[in-house]
Structures are given as structure tokens and as C-alpha cells.
Amino acid sequence: MAKEQGEARPFREDGGSCIRTEARGRGMGASNFCEDVLAGRSEVYARTVEDLKERYGFDFVGLGLTAFLGAPLKWIYSAGATDERHHRIVLAPGHGIGGIVIKAGKPMLFTNIDAEIDPREYSSYPIVFAEDLHSFCALPLVKEGRVVGAILCAFRTVSDAHRASYKRFIADQKGRLADFDLVSSDFMDFERIAEEKRDDEVDSPLLVHSEVSRVIAAQEAERKRISRELHDGIAQELLGVSFVLKRLEPHLGDDAEARQLFAEANNDIDRILDELHNISVELRPSALDHLGFIPALRSQAAVFEKTYGAEIVFEGNLSRKRFDPALETQAYRICQEAVLNACKYSGADKVHVTLEDADGWLHATVVDHGCGFDVEHPEVKGSGCGLSGMRERARLIGATLTMASDGDGTVVTLVAPMKIAEGGAA
């Protein structure tokens, strides 16, 4: 059966961030922060934003964090806020000030928003509306080599002195803020920001109503129907034939040839029933509907282990057993395809599946240390629809799907909102 490693994971207190210290190689540390930090209960971060506001005279300071790599940014810690609206802002990578900063990994600076930004673009920066900002500096925050958040220092007025305040703030930090590395060079300009935003909206829309999406939905319904027919129809008929054969056994007497044929017939029926069960599970496992996608994925992993010989190890902890039905279906299919590809094509002896959730987002990674492949121009194998189907399924639930692969192996990462409606965004 698919293996499960220990439940406990080591944590440490580091500047109040409770960051993970255990490295997992290519699939290291899915959660950027513990739940207390994401809930706004870090005294260190709360004190940091208050100190910045007082020391440099900023009107507003916000510290935004991401729960996972690829997860949206939320302004969790703030000083000088006019109300609580900014806490409700959720910025996907590439969207809004925080989303752009974490995606690009580079800082932004505007000393006069009205003069430097087209007013028609204001809606792209919700924090500007929420806090009536007219000048700001936003810098990426880095832990263990990856961008996990952003610090935003801003004024509600326009003044030539603001640029000097930002420069003094940056110089004083010397590349560190609390327990973060601070990125303060190679600032983005507006034209580049606007271009990247437009490209992101074209390439990775949050809401996609496509023909492929409708095909996927219809395919799932058909898979469910056929799976039920196989299990409740053909399989039950074969079981009936098996019972009839068993009733014949006492009438065979001592005829060795007849008993040999009887044994072969029984073995054939058992083999066919096993194959029907495997086909039914691959089409639409009943565990997916009755128990959720985690038991269904474990069941499928057990089949893959027997078929392909690779060991499949499950890691991580989830706060709940069941999720939104649309999320369960698409997350299961994406993970199923990723694990299948790893078993069939990577040549790896072991495949790691990590499942965790935090701050309302599900994080799933499938990691192998096999031969890797060209993500941009993959060699077509099988139907050739696996990777594109995975991406479309992710779009269906407003999720982010990333694939990284080289000679050391492959990492497939899914970050999905736990409260979704299929075909829509979070």
C-alpha cells in the first residue's frame, strides 16, 4: 500500500513567524508560516509595522504574507489603517501591488500616483482605494530564497520629500526587516508593471469559460456513469456466474480434467473482476464521492504501486477530511495525473505526495527525483492531453498549477482555494 510518513513536523519560533525548518528537497516547506502568523497574532510583525510608521512618518504601513508558494497575498499586519477593508483584499500573484511584487520579486515605487498611473488603472490596485494612498514603496520579503510576502510603506499625500523617506527607510534596513531578507534594488517601472499585468490576465485568467472546461465537466459525469455501470452491472453479473460455478463444484466428482477447468474458470472470473475494479476506480472511484479525494488518491496510489513498482509516499496534514465537491474532483484528477506521469515516465523509485492546507487554501505537491522533462515543449506520450488537461482543471477551480522539471526530477504544485464554485474564481 501507499506509505504514510510521520504526522509531526518540526517547527521553530523565528521572529514570531513559526516558519518550517525541515527541508524537503525539491518539495521543501509547503507552508510559509504557521496559522498564528497568518491569523495576525505575531507580536514581532505587528510591532514592526508600528515602528516603521512612527520612525519614518508614513501614513500607512502594511505587511502582506502568502500561505504557500503560489498562494495569494493578504495584508495581515498594518499600522495607520483607516478601517478594516484592507484585510479583505486578496491578491493573486500578478494582481494588485502585493501580487505584482511577489510574482516579479522586485520592488515598486510611486511618489505621485495621480501623475504616474492612469486613473483607469486604479482598480488594479485595491489598496490604493482602500487606504486612499497617493504615494507608496512596496518591497518583496524573502525567506529561504523565495518571496513570501511584501512590505508596503505609503503616504496619503504627495510631496517631494517622500522619495527621501523611502530611501532612508531602505538604507536603514540594510537588506533585513524582522526575520525577512528585504529586496530593495532593480525597481519596476509602470509601463513594465502594466504590461506584465496585461500578459497575466491573458495567460492566466482567474475565470475561464472554455469549451475544454465544458468537456471536462461532461467527461466527469460520463466517467461516473460508466464506473457505476461497471461496478453495479457487469461486475455483479460476473459475481452471479461465479456463484453458479461454485454450486457446480460438488457435481464434478473425481474428474481431474473437469476440476482443472473449473479452477481455471474461477481464476479467470477473479482476474476479470479485479480488472473491472481497477478500471472502475480509474474512471471514477466511489471513494471520491463517499470519502473524499484523499482516500480516493491513496486507493489509486496503491494500484499504481502494484502496476508500476514505484513507492508512493504521502506526507503532510490536512485540517479537514472533506472539501468542496468541485475542488475534490479536480484536485484528485490533477494529482492522479501527476502521480501517474511520475510512475510511468520519470524512472524514479519513489514519488512524494504532500497535502496541506492553511488560510483557506489547499496546497498539493507531487515530487519525483527522476529524469525530468521539458515543461515548455514536452514530448508527447500517450494521449498527449495530460498536462493541458491538468492546467484546464486548475483553471476550473481558480487554482494555480505550476510545473518545474530538470535533470534532478519534477515538482508539480497545485494551490487551490478551498471555498470555490466550479467554473469560477475564489
PDB file of C-alpha atoms in Angstrom, residues 7-289:
ATOM      1  CA  GLU A   7       2.460  13.092  11.424  1.00  0.00           C
ATOM      2  CA  ALA A   8       4.708  15.504  13.320  1.00  0.00           C
ATOM      3  CA  ARG A   9       6.856  18.107  11.582  1.00  0.00           C
ATOM      4  CA  PRO A  10       9.492  20.204  13.391  1.00  0.00           C
ATOM      5  CA  PHE A  11       8.801  23.917  13.780  1.00  0.00           C
ATOM      6  CA  ARG A  12      10.761  26.756  15.313  1.00  0.00           C
ATOM      7  CA  GLU A  13       9.899  30.210  16.562  1.00  0.00           C
ATOM      8  CA  ASP A  14      11.849  32.689  14.433  1.00  0.00           C
ATOM      9  CA  GLY A  15      10.888  36.311  14.928  1.00  0.00           C
ATOM     10  CA  GLY A  16       7.336  35.157  15.670  1.00  0.00           C
ATOM     11  CA  SER A  17       6.920  33.545  12.261  1.00  0.00           C
ATOM     12  CA  CYS A  18       6.931  29.853  13.254  1.00  0.00           C
ATOM     13  CA  ILE A  19       8.494  29.013   9.886  1.00  0.00           C
ATOM     14  CA  ARG A  20       9.250  25.442   8.970  1.00  0.00           C
ATOM     15  CA  THR A  21      12.853  24.331   9.336  1.00  0.00           C
ATOM     16  CA  GLU A  22      12.614  20.920   7.753  1.00  0.00           C
ATOM     17  CA  ALA A  23      13.841  20.911   4.158  1.00  0.00           C
ATOM     18  CA  ARG A  24      12.103  18.571   1.749  1.00  0.00           C
ATOM     19  CA  GLY A  25      14.480  18.892  -1.166  1.00  0.00           C
ATOM     20  CA  ARG A  26      12.623  19.976  -4.281  1.00  0.00           C
ATOM     21  CA  GLY A  27       9.292  19.859  -2.436  1.00  0.00           C
ATOM     22  CA  MET A  28      10.535  21.694   0.649  1.00  0.00           C
ATOM     23  CA  GLY A  29       8.379  23.521   3.182  1.00  0.00           C
ATOM     24  CA  ALA A  30       4.982  23.980   1.567  1.00  0.00           C
ATOM     25  CA  SER A  31       3.612  26.224   4.329  1.00  0.00           C
ATOM     26  CA  ASN A  32       5.386  29.579   4.564  1.00  0.00           C
ATOM     27  CA  PHE A  33       4.034  30.394   8.033  1.00  0.00           C
ATOM     28  CA  CYS A  34       2.115  28.796  10.880  1.00  0.00           C
ATOM     29  CA  GLU A  35      -1.567  29.526  11.438  1.00  0.00           C
ATOM     30  CA  ASP A  36      -0.942  32.036  14.256  1.00  0.00           C
ATOM     31  CA  VAL A  37       1.143  34.248  11.976  1.00  0.00           C
ATOM     32  CA  LEU A  38      -1.397  34.053   9.144  1.00  0.00           C
ATOM     33  CA  ALA A  39      -4.140  34.926  11.633  1.00  0.00           C
ATOM     34  CA  GLY A  40      -2.313  38.146  12.586  1.00  0.00           C
ATOM     35  CA  ARG A  41      -1.104  37.022  16.019  1.00  0.00           C
ATOM     36  CA  SER A  42       2.641  37.666  15.596  1.00  0.00           C
ATOM     37  CA  GLU A  43       3.736  40.370  18.049  1.00  0.00           C
ATOM     38  CA  VAL A  44       7.007  40.778  16.147  1.00  0.00           C
ATOM     39  CA  TYR A  45       5.335  41.624  12.834  1.00  0.00           C
ATOM     40  CA  ALA A  46       2.696  43.807  14.477  1.00  0.00           C
ATOM     41  CA  ARG A  47       5.409  45.761  16.267  1.00  0.00           C
ATOM     42  CA  THR A  48       7.487  46.012  13.064  1.00  0.00           C
ATOM     43  CA  VAL A  49       4.777  47.853  11.101  1.00  0.00           C
ATOM     44  CA  GLU A  50       4.029  50.195  14.022  1.00  0.00           C
ATOM     45  CA  ASP A  51       7.729  51.035  14.404  1.00  0.00           C
ATOM     46  CA  LEU A  52       8.111  51.788  10.687  1.00  0.00           C
ATOM     47  CA  LYS A  53       5.112  54.107  10.703  1.00  0.00           C
ATOM     48  CA  GLU A  54       6.348  56.060  13.713  1.00  0.00           C
ATOM     49  CA  ARG A  55      10.017  56.188  12.757  1.00  0.00           C
ATOM     50  CA  TYR A  56       9.594  57.404   9.173  1.00  0.00           C
ATOM     51  CA  GLY A  57       6.285  59.225   9.452  1.00  0.00           C
ATOM     52  CA  PHE A  58       4.431  57.004   6.972  1.00  0.00           C
ATOM     53  CA  ASP A  59       0.643  57.335   6.893  1.00  0.00           C
ATOM     54  CA  PHE A  60       0.141  53.622   6.281  1.00  0.00           C
ATOM     55  CA  VAL A  61       2.318  50.536   6.572  1.00  0.00           C
ATOM     56  CA  GLY A  62       1.079  47.103   5.530  1.00  0.00           C
ATOM     57  CA  LEU A  63       2.801  43.728   5.748  1.00  0.00           C
ATOM     58  CA  GLY A  64       1.295  41.126   3.424  1.00  0.00           C
ATOM     59  CA  LEU A  65       2.009  37.396   3.592  1.00  0.00           C
ATOM     60  CA  THR A  66       1.358  34.331   1.459  1.00  0.00           C
ATOM     61  CA  ALA A  67       0.407  30.989   2.987  1.00  0.00           C
ATOM     62  CA  PHE A  68       2.086  28.949   0.242  1.00  0.00           C
ATOM     63  CA  LEU A  69       4.273  29.427  -2.770  1.00  0.00           C
ATOM     64  CA  GLY A  70       1.757  30.476  -5.448  1.00  0.00           C
ATOM     65  CA  ALA A  71      -0.938  31.417  -2.928  1.00  0.00           C
ATOM     66  CA  PRO A  72      -2.451  34.920  -2.882  1.00  0.00           C
ATOM     67  CA  LEU A  73      -1.141  37.717  -0.681  1.00  0.00           C
ATOM     68  CA  LYS A  74      -3.177  39.214   2.171  1.00  0.00           C
ATOM     69  CA  TRP A  75      -2.412  42.427   4.065  1.00  0.00           C
ATOM     70  CA  ILE A  76      -2.342  40.842   7.524  1.00  0.00           C
ATOM     71  CA  TYR A  77      -0.386  43.350   9.647  1.00  0.00           C
ATOM     72  CA  SER A  78      -0.912  47.106   9.349  1.00  0.00           C
ATOM     73  CA  ALA A  79      -0.373  50.450  11.034  1.00  0.00           C
ATOM     74  CA  GLY A  80      -2.277  53.659  10.284  1.00  0.00           C
ATOM     75  CA  ALA A  81      -5.220  51.927   8.612  1.00  0.00           C
ATOM     76  CA  THR A  82      -8.452  53.920   8.253  1.00  0.00           C
ATOM     77  CA  ASP A  83     -10.628  50.814   8.715  1.00  0.00           C
ATOM     78  CA  GLU A  84     -10.572  47.041   8.194  1.00  0.00           C
ATOM     79  CA  ARG A  85     -11.250  46.994   4.445  1.00  0.00           C
ATOM     80  CA  HIS A  86      -7.641  46.286   3.520  1.00  0.00           C
ATOM     81  CA  HIS A  87      -7.751  42.989   5.439  1.00  0.00           C
ATOM     82  CA  ARG A  88     -10.360  41.710   2.959  1.00  0.00           C
ATOM     83  CA  ILE A  89      -8.102  42.278  -0.064  1.00  0.00           C
ATOM     84  CA  VAL A  90      -6.825  39.010  -1.594  1.00  0.00           C
ATOM     85  CA  LEU A  91      -4.193  39.436  -4.302  1.00  0.00           C
ATOM     86  CA  ALA A  92      -3.341  36.555  -6.602  1.00  0.00           C
ATOM     87  CA  PRO A  93       0.230  36.556  -7.970  1.00  0.00           C
ATOM     88  CA  GLY A  94       0.453  39.272 -10.631  1.00  0.00           C
ATOM     89  CA  HIS A  95      -2.578  41.226  -9.368  1.00  0.00           C
ATOM     90  CA  GLY A  96      -2.516  44.375  -7.223  1.00  0.00           C
ATOM     91  CA  ILE A  97       0.547  45.907  -5.629  1.00  0.00           C
ATOM     92  CA  GLY A  98       1.302  42.918  -3.407  1.00  0.00           C
ATOM     93  CA  GLY A  99       0.537  40.335  -6.099  1.00  0.00           C
ATOM     94  CA  ILE A 100       2.793  42.045  -8.631  1.00  0.00           C
ATOM     95  CA  VAL A 101       5.630  42.370  -6.122  1.00  0.00           C
ATOM     96  CA  ILE A 102       5.563  38.718  -5.058  1.00  0.00           C
ATOM     97  CA  LYS A 103       5.307  37.475  -8.641  1.00  0.00           C
ATOM     98  CA  ALA A 104       8.101  39.668 -10.015  1.00  0.00           C
ATOM     99  CA  GLY A 105      10.256  39.505  -6.897  1.00  0.00           C
ATOM    100  CA  LYS A 106      11.095  43.183  -7.427  1.00  0.00           C
ATOM    101  CA  PRO A 107      10.098  46.397  -5.631  1.00  0.00           C
ATOM    102  CA  MET A 108       7.733  49.175  -6.785  1.00  0.00           C
ATOM    103  CA  LEU A 109       7.895  52.901  -6.079  1.00  0.00           C
ATOM    104  CA  PHE A 110       5.423  55.683  -6.963  1.00  0.00           C
ATOM    105  CA  THR A 111       5.772  59.127  -5.406  1.00  0.00           C
ATOM    106  CA  ASN A 112       2.695  60.594  -7.113  1.00  0.00           C
ATOM    107  CA  ILE A 113       0.105  58.022  -8.112  1.00  0.00           C
ATOM    108  CA  ASP A 114      -2.163  60.571  -9.804  1.00  0.00           C
ATOM    109  CA  ALA A 115       0.642  61.706 -12.109  1.00  0.00           C
ATOM    110  CA  GLU A 116       2.323  58.346 -12.707  1.00  0.00           C
ATOM    111  CA  ILE A 117      -0.634  55.975 -13.021  1.00  0.00           C
ATOM    112  CA  ASP A 118      -3.549  56.197 -15.429  1.00  0.00           C
ATOM    113  CA  PRO A 119      -6.690  56.641 -13.253  1.00  0.00           C
ATOM    114  CA  ARG A 120      -8.321  53.870 -15.261  1.00  0.00           C
ATOM    115  CA  GLU A 121      -5.728  51.522 -13.708  1.00  0.00           C
ATOM    116  CA  TYR A 122      -6.606  52.421 -10.101  1.00  0.00           C
ATOM    117  CA  SER A 123      -8.988  49.491  -9.831  1.00  0.00           C
ATOM    118  CA  SER A 124      -5.987  47.225 -10.409  1.00  0.00           C
ATOM    119  CA  TYR A 125      -4.524  48.378  -7.089  1.00  0.00           C
ATOM    120  CA  PRO A 126      -7.302  47.916  -4.484  1.00  0.00           C
ATOM    121  CA  ILE A 127      -5.145  49.024  -1.537  1.00  0.00           C
ATOM    122  CA  VAL A 128      -4.926  52.478  -3.174  1.00  0.00           C
ATOM    123  CA  PHE A 129      -8.719  52.793  -2.905  1.00  0.00           C
ATOM    124  CA  ALA A 130      -8.994  51.101   0.472  1.00  0.00           C
ATOM    125  CA  GLU A 131      -6.499  53.437   2.173  1.00  0.00           C
ATOM    126  CA  ASP A 132      -6.633  56.495  -0.138  1.00  0.00           C
ATOM    127  CA  LEU A 133      -2.912  56.276  -0.932  1.00  0.00           C
ATOM    128  CA  HIS A 134      -1.121  58.743  -3.200  1.00  0.00           C
ATOM    129  CA  SER A 135       2.493  57.621  -2.785  1.00  0.00           C
ATOM    130  CA  PHE A 136       3.958  54.241  -1.870  1.00  0.00           C
ATOM    131  CA  CYS A 137       7.003  51.974  -1.815  1.00  0.00           C
ATOM    132  CA  ALA A 138       6.463  48.206  -1.889  1.00  0.00           C
ATOM    133  CA  LEU A 139       9.327  45.734  -1.333  1.00  0.00           C
ATOM    134  CA  PRO A 140       9.393  41.910  -1.580  1.00  0.00           C
ATOM    135  CA  LEU A 141      10.071  39.921   1.593  1.00  0.00           C
ATOM    136  CA  VAL A 142      12.133  36.758   1.216  1.00  0.00           C
ATOM    137  CA  LYS A 143      12.641  33.661   3.367  1.00  0.00           C
ATOM    138  CA  GLU A 144      14.900  30.755   2.475  1.00  0.00           C
ATOM    139  CA  GLY A 145      15.405  32.149  -1.018  1.00  0.00           C
ATOM    140  CA  ARG A 146      11.769  32.601  -2.006  1.00  0.00           C
ATOM    141  CA  VAL A 147       9.395  35.558  -1.940  1.00  0.00           C
ATOM    142  CA  VAL A 148       6.780  35.002   0.760  1.00  0.00           C
ATOM    143  CA  GLY A 149       5.370  38.493   1.320  1.00  0.00           C
ATOM    144  CA  ALA A 150       5.625  42.247   0.801  1.00  0.00           C
ATOM    145  CA  ILE A 151       6.029  45.364   2.911  1.00  0.00           C
ATOM    146  CA  LEU A 152       4.104  48.468   1.789  1.00  0.00           C
ATOM    147  CA  CYS A 153       5.018  51.932   3.124  1.00  0.00           C
ATOM    148  CA  ALA A 154       2.773  54.758   1.920  1.00  0.00           C
ATOM    149  CA  PHE A 155       1.589  58.347   2.266  1.00  0.00           C
ATOM    150  CA  ARG A 156      -1.876  59.770   1.684  1.00  0.00           C
ATOM    151  CA  THR A 157      -0.384  62.988   0.344  1.00  0.00           C
ATOM    152  CA  VAL A 158       2.032  63.983  -2.402  1.00  0.00           C
ATOM    153  CA  SER A 159       5.370  65.573  -1.503  1.00  0.00           C
ATOM    154  CA  ASP A 160       8.883  65.817  -2.931  1.00  0.00           C
ATOM    155  CA  ALA A 161      10.132  64.688   0.482  1.00  0.00           C
ATOM    156  CA  HIS A 162       8.537  61.256   0.191  1.00  0.00           C
ATOM    157  CA  ARG A 163      11.273  59.807  -2.030  1.00  0.00           C
ATOM    158  CA  ALA A 164      13.876  60.742   0.590  1.00  0.00           C
ATOM    159  CA  SER A 165      11.796  58.987   3.266  1.00  0.00           C
ATOM    160  CA  TYR A 166      11.669  55.807   1.202  1.00  0.00           C
ATOM    161  CA  LYS A 167      15.420  55.937   0.533  1.00  0.00           C
ATOM    162  CA  ARG A 168      16.187  56.438   4.230  1.00  0.00           C
ATOM    163  CA  PHE A 169      13.901  53.551   5.173  1.00  0.00           C
ATOM    164  CA  ILE A 170      15.625  51.241   2.663  1.00  0.00           C
ATOM    165  CA  ALA A 171      19.145  52.297   3.693  1.00  0.00           C
ATOM    166  CA  ASP A 172      18.429  51.807   7.407  1.00  0.00           C
ATOM    167  CA  GLN A 173      17.204  48.221   6.974  1.00  0.00           C
ATOM    168  CA  LYS A 174      20.455  47.024   5.339  1.00  0.00           C
ATOM    169  CA  GLY A 175      18.631  44.262   3.485  1.00  0.00           C
ATOM    170  CA  ARG A 176      16.767  42.867   6.514  1.00  0.00           C
ATOM    171  CA  LEU A 177      13.337  43.502   8.034  1.00  0.00           C
ATOM    172  CA  ALA A 178      12.337  41.472  11.107  1.00  0.00           C
ATOM    173  CA  ASP A 179      13.335  37.933  10.071  1.00  0.00           C
ATOM    174  CA  PHE A 180      12.978  38.570   6.312  1.00  0.00           C
ATOM    175  CA  ASP A 181      15.504  39.369   3.625  1.00  0.00           C
ATOM    176  CA  LEU A 182      14.436  42.641   2.003  1.00  0.00           C
ATOM    177  CA  VAL A 183      14.670  43.129  -1.794  1.00  0.00           C
ATOM    178  CA  SER A 184      15.382  46.821  -2.434  1.00  0.00           C
ATOM    179  CA  SER A 185      17.059  47.008  -5.857  1.00  0.00           C
ATOM    180  CA  ASP A 186      16.013  46.879  -9.522  1.00  0.00           C
ATOM    181  CA  PHE A 187      12.706  48.718  -9.096  1.00  0.00           C
ATOM    182  CA  MET A 188       9.962  48.086 -11.643  1.00  0.00           C
ATOM    183  CA  ASP A 189       8.600  50.934 -13.756  1.00  0.00           C
ATOM    184  CA  PHE A 190       4.909  51.462 -14.503  1.00  0.00           C
ATOM    185  CA  GLU A 191       4.975  50.515 -18.179  1.00  0.00           C
ATOM    186  CA  ARG A 192       6.590  47.227 -17.319  1.00  0.00           C
ATOM    187  CA  ILE A 193       4.095  46.610 -14.498  1.00  0.00           C
ATOM    188  CA  ALA A 194       1.126  47.364 -16.750  1.00  0.00           C
ATOM    189  CA  GLU A 195       2.498  45.105 -19.477  1.00  0.00           C
ATOM    190  CA  GLU A 196       3.094  42.203 -17.071  1.00  0.00           C
ATOM    191  CA  LYS A 197      -0.410  42.627 -15.651  1.00  0.00           C
ATOM    192  CA  ARG A 198      -1.997  42.558 -19.109  1.00  0.00           C
ATOM    193  CA  ASP A 199       0.023  39.463 -20.044  1.00  0.00           C
ATOM    194  CA  ASP A 200      -1.014  37.746 -16.822  1.00  0.00           C
ATOM    195  CA  GLU A 201      -4.686  38.444 -17.443  1.00  0.00           C
ATOM    196  CA  VAL A 202      -4.386  36.898 -20.914  1.00  0.00           C
ATOM    197  CA  ASP A 203      -2.270  33.883 -19.933  1.00  0.00           C
ATOM    198  CA  SER A 204      -3.725  33.038 -16.518  1.00  0.00           C
ATOM    199  CA  PRO A 205      -7.274  34.342 -16.160  1.00  0.00           C
ATOM    200  CA  LEU A 206      -8.968  33.638 -12.843  1.00  0.00           C
ATOM    201  CA  LEU A 207     -12.225  32.748 -14.578  1.00  0.00           C
ATOM    202  CA  VAL A 208     -12.246  30.697 -17.773  1.00  0.00           C
ATOM    203  CA  HIS A 209     -15.439  29.530 -19.501  1.00  0.00           C
ATOM    204  CA  SER A 210     -13.967  27.452 -22.321  1.00  0.00           C
ATOM    205  CA  GLU A 211     -15.130  24.578 -24.437  1.00  0.00           C
ATOM    206  CA  VAL A 212     -12.461  22.408 -22.804  1.00  0.00           C
ATOM    207  CA  SER A 213     -13.944  23.207 -19.379  1.00  0.00           C
ATOM    208  CA  ARG A 214     -17.353  22.070 -20.517  1.00  0.00           C
ATOM    209  CA  VAL A 215     -15.845  18.917 -21.996  1.00  0.00           C
ATOM    210  CA  ILE A 216     -14.120  18.171 -18.669  1.00  0.00           C
ATOM    211  CA  ALA A 217     -17.384  18.581 -16.764  1.00  0.00           C
ATOM    212  CA  ALA A 218     -19.223  16.323 -19.212  1.00  0.00           C
ATOM    213  CA  GLN A 219     -16.358  13.826 -19.066  1.00  0.00           C
ATOM    214  CA  GLU A 220     -16.588  13.574 -15.279  1.00  0.00           C
ATOM    215  CA  ALA A 221     -20.325  12.897 -15.473  1.00  0.00           C
ATOM    216  CA  GLU A 222     -19.756  10.201 -18.095  1.00  0.00           C
ATOM    217  CA  ARG A 223     -16.889   8.659 -16.118  1.00  0.00           C
ATOM    218  CA  LYS A 224     -19.162   8.438 -13.084  1.00  0.00           C
ATOM    219  CA  ARG A 225     -21.931   6.806 -15.113  1.00  0.00           C
ATOM    220  CA  ILE A 226     -19.645   4.209 -16.741  1.00  0.00           C
ATOM    221  CA  SER A 227     -17.916   3.432 -13.435  1.00  0.00           C
ATOM    222  CA  ARG A 228     -21.298   2.786 -11.817  1.00  0.00           C
ATOM    223  CA  GLU A 229     -22.348   0.576 -14.752  1.00  0.00           C
ATOM    224  CA  LEU A 230     -19.168  -1.486 -14.454  1.00  0.00           C
ATOM    225  CA  HIS A 231     -19.492  -1.894 -10.702  1.00  0.00           C
ATOM    226  CA  ASP A 232     -23.234  -2.363 -10.360  1.00  0.00           C
ATOM    227  CA  GLY A 233     -23.826  -4.046 -13.716  1.00  0.00           C
ATOM    228  CA  ILE A 234     -21.112  -6.199 -15.283  1.00  0.00           C
ATOM    229  CA  ALA A 235     -19.257  -6.901 -12.038  1.00  0.00           C
ATOM    230  CA  GLN A 236     -22.435  -8.064 -10.326  1.00  0.00           C
ATOM    231  CA  GLU A 237     -23.309 -10.309 -13.280  1.00  0.00           C
ATOM    232  CA  LEU A 238     -19.871 -11.936 -13.107  1.00  0.00           C
ATOM    233  CA  LEU A 239     -20.266 -12.487  -9.387  1.00  0.00           C
ATOM    234  CA  GLY A 240     -23.543 -14.266 -10.156  1.00  0.00           C
ATOM    235  CA  VAL A 241     -21.768 -16.542 -12.641  1.00  0.00           C
ATOM    236  CA  SER A 242     -19.089 -17.225 -10.021  1.00  0.00           C
ATOM    237  CA  PHE A 243     -21.734 -18.351  -7.518  1.00  0.00           C
ATOM    238  CA  VAL A 244     -23.312 -20.675 -10.115  1.00  0.00           C
ATOM    239  CA  LEU A 245     -19.900 -22.272 -10.755  1.00  0.00           C
ATOM    240  CA  LYS A 246     -19.388 -22.861  -7.049  1.00  0.00           C
ATOM    241  CA  ARG A 247     -22.764 -24.695  -6.941  1.00  0.00           C
ATOM    242  CA  LEU A 248     -21.486 -26.975  -9.728  1.00  0.00           C
ATOM    243  CA  GLU A 249     -18.306 -27.958  -7.888  1.00  0.00           C
ATOM    244  CA  PRO A 250     -19.845 -30.828  -5.822  1.00  0.00           C
ATOM    245  CA  HIS A 251     -21.097 -32.440  -9.056  1.00  0.00           C
ATOM    246  CA  LEU A 252     -17.630 -32.701 -10.636  1.00  0.00           C
ATOM    247  CA  GLY A 253     -16.759 -35.855  -8.757  1.00  0.00           C
ATOM    248  CA  ASP A 254     -13.195 -37.129  -9.171  1.00  0.00           C
ATOM    249  CA  ASP A 255     -12.772 -35.985 -12.784  1.00  0.00           C
ATOM    250  CA  ALA A 256      -9.339 -34.296 -12.654  1.00  0.00           C
ATOM    251  CA  GLU A 257      -9.728 -32.565 -16.014  1.00  0.00           C
ATOM    252  CA  ALA A 258     -13.132 -31.151 -15.056  1.00  0.00           C
ATOM    253  CA  ARG A 259     -11.742 -29.833 -11.763  1.00  0.00           C
ATOM    254  CA  GLN A 260      -8.811 -28.234 -13.595  1.00  0.00           C
ATOM    255  CA  LEU A 261     -11.183 -26.472 -15.989  1.00  0.00           C
ATOM    256  CA  PHE A 262     -13.341 -25.406 -13.031  1.00  0.00           C
ATOM    257  CA  ALA A 263     -10.321 -23.873 -11.262  1.00  0.00           C
ATOM    258  CA  GLU A 264      -9.247 -22.054 -14.439  1.00  0.00           C
ATOM    259  CA  ALA A 265     -12.749 -20.630 -14.908  1.00  0.00           C
ATOM    260  CA  ASN A 266     -12.819 -19.378 -11.319  1.00  0.00           C
ATOM    261  CA  ASN A 267      -9.376 -17.802 -11.707  1.00  0.00           C
ATOM    262  CA  ASP A 268     -10.439 -16.093 -14.947  1.00  0.00           C
ATOM    263  CA  ILE A 269     -13.539 -14.630 -13.305  1.00  0.00           C
ATOM    264  CA  ASP A 270     -11.481 -13.349 -10.343  1.00  0.00           C
ATOM    265  CA  ARG A 271      -8.958 -11.788 -12.725  1.00  0.00           C
ATOM    266  CA  ILE A 272     -11.701 -10.100 -14.766  1.00  0.00           C
ATOM    267  CA  LEU A 273     -13.359  -8.790 -11.591  1.00  0.00           C
ATOM    268  CA  ASP A 274     -10.020  -7.292 -10.473  1.00  0.00           C
ATOM    269  CA  GLU A 275      -9.545  -5.625 -13.854  1.00  0.00           C
ATOM    270  CA  LEU A 276     -13.087  -4.258 -13.788  1.00  0.00           C
ATOM    271  CA  HIS A 277     -12.484  -2.889 -10.308  1.00  0.00           C
ATOM    272  CA  ASN A 278      -9.254  -1.168 -11.413  1.00  0.00           C
ATOM    273  CA  ILE A 279     -10.941   0.310 -14.479  1.00  0.00           C
ATOM    274  CA  SER A 280     -13.873   1.481 -12.375  1.00  0.00           C
ATOM    275  CA  VAL A 281     -11.520   3.132  -9.864  1.00  0.00           C
ATOM    276  CA  GLU A 282      -9.579   4.905 -12.607  1.00  0.00           C
ATOM    277  CA  LEU A 283     -12.793   6.151 -14.197  1.00  0.00           C
ATOM    278  CA  ARG A 284     -14.394   7.439 -11.006  1.00  0.00           C
ATOM    279  CA  PRO A 285     -13.560   5.849  -7.650  1.00  0.00           C
ATOM    280  CA  SER A 286     -16.549   5.525  -5.344  1.00  0.00           C
ATOM    281  CA  ALA A 287     -14.281   6.698  -2.505  1.00  0.00           C
ATOM    282  CA  LEU A 288     -14.074  10.103  -4.198  1.00  0.00           C
ATOM    283  CA  ASP A 289     -17.811  10.639  -3.757  1.00  0.00           C
TER     284      ASP A 289
END
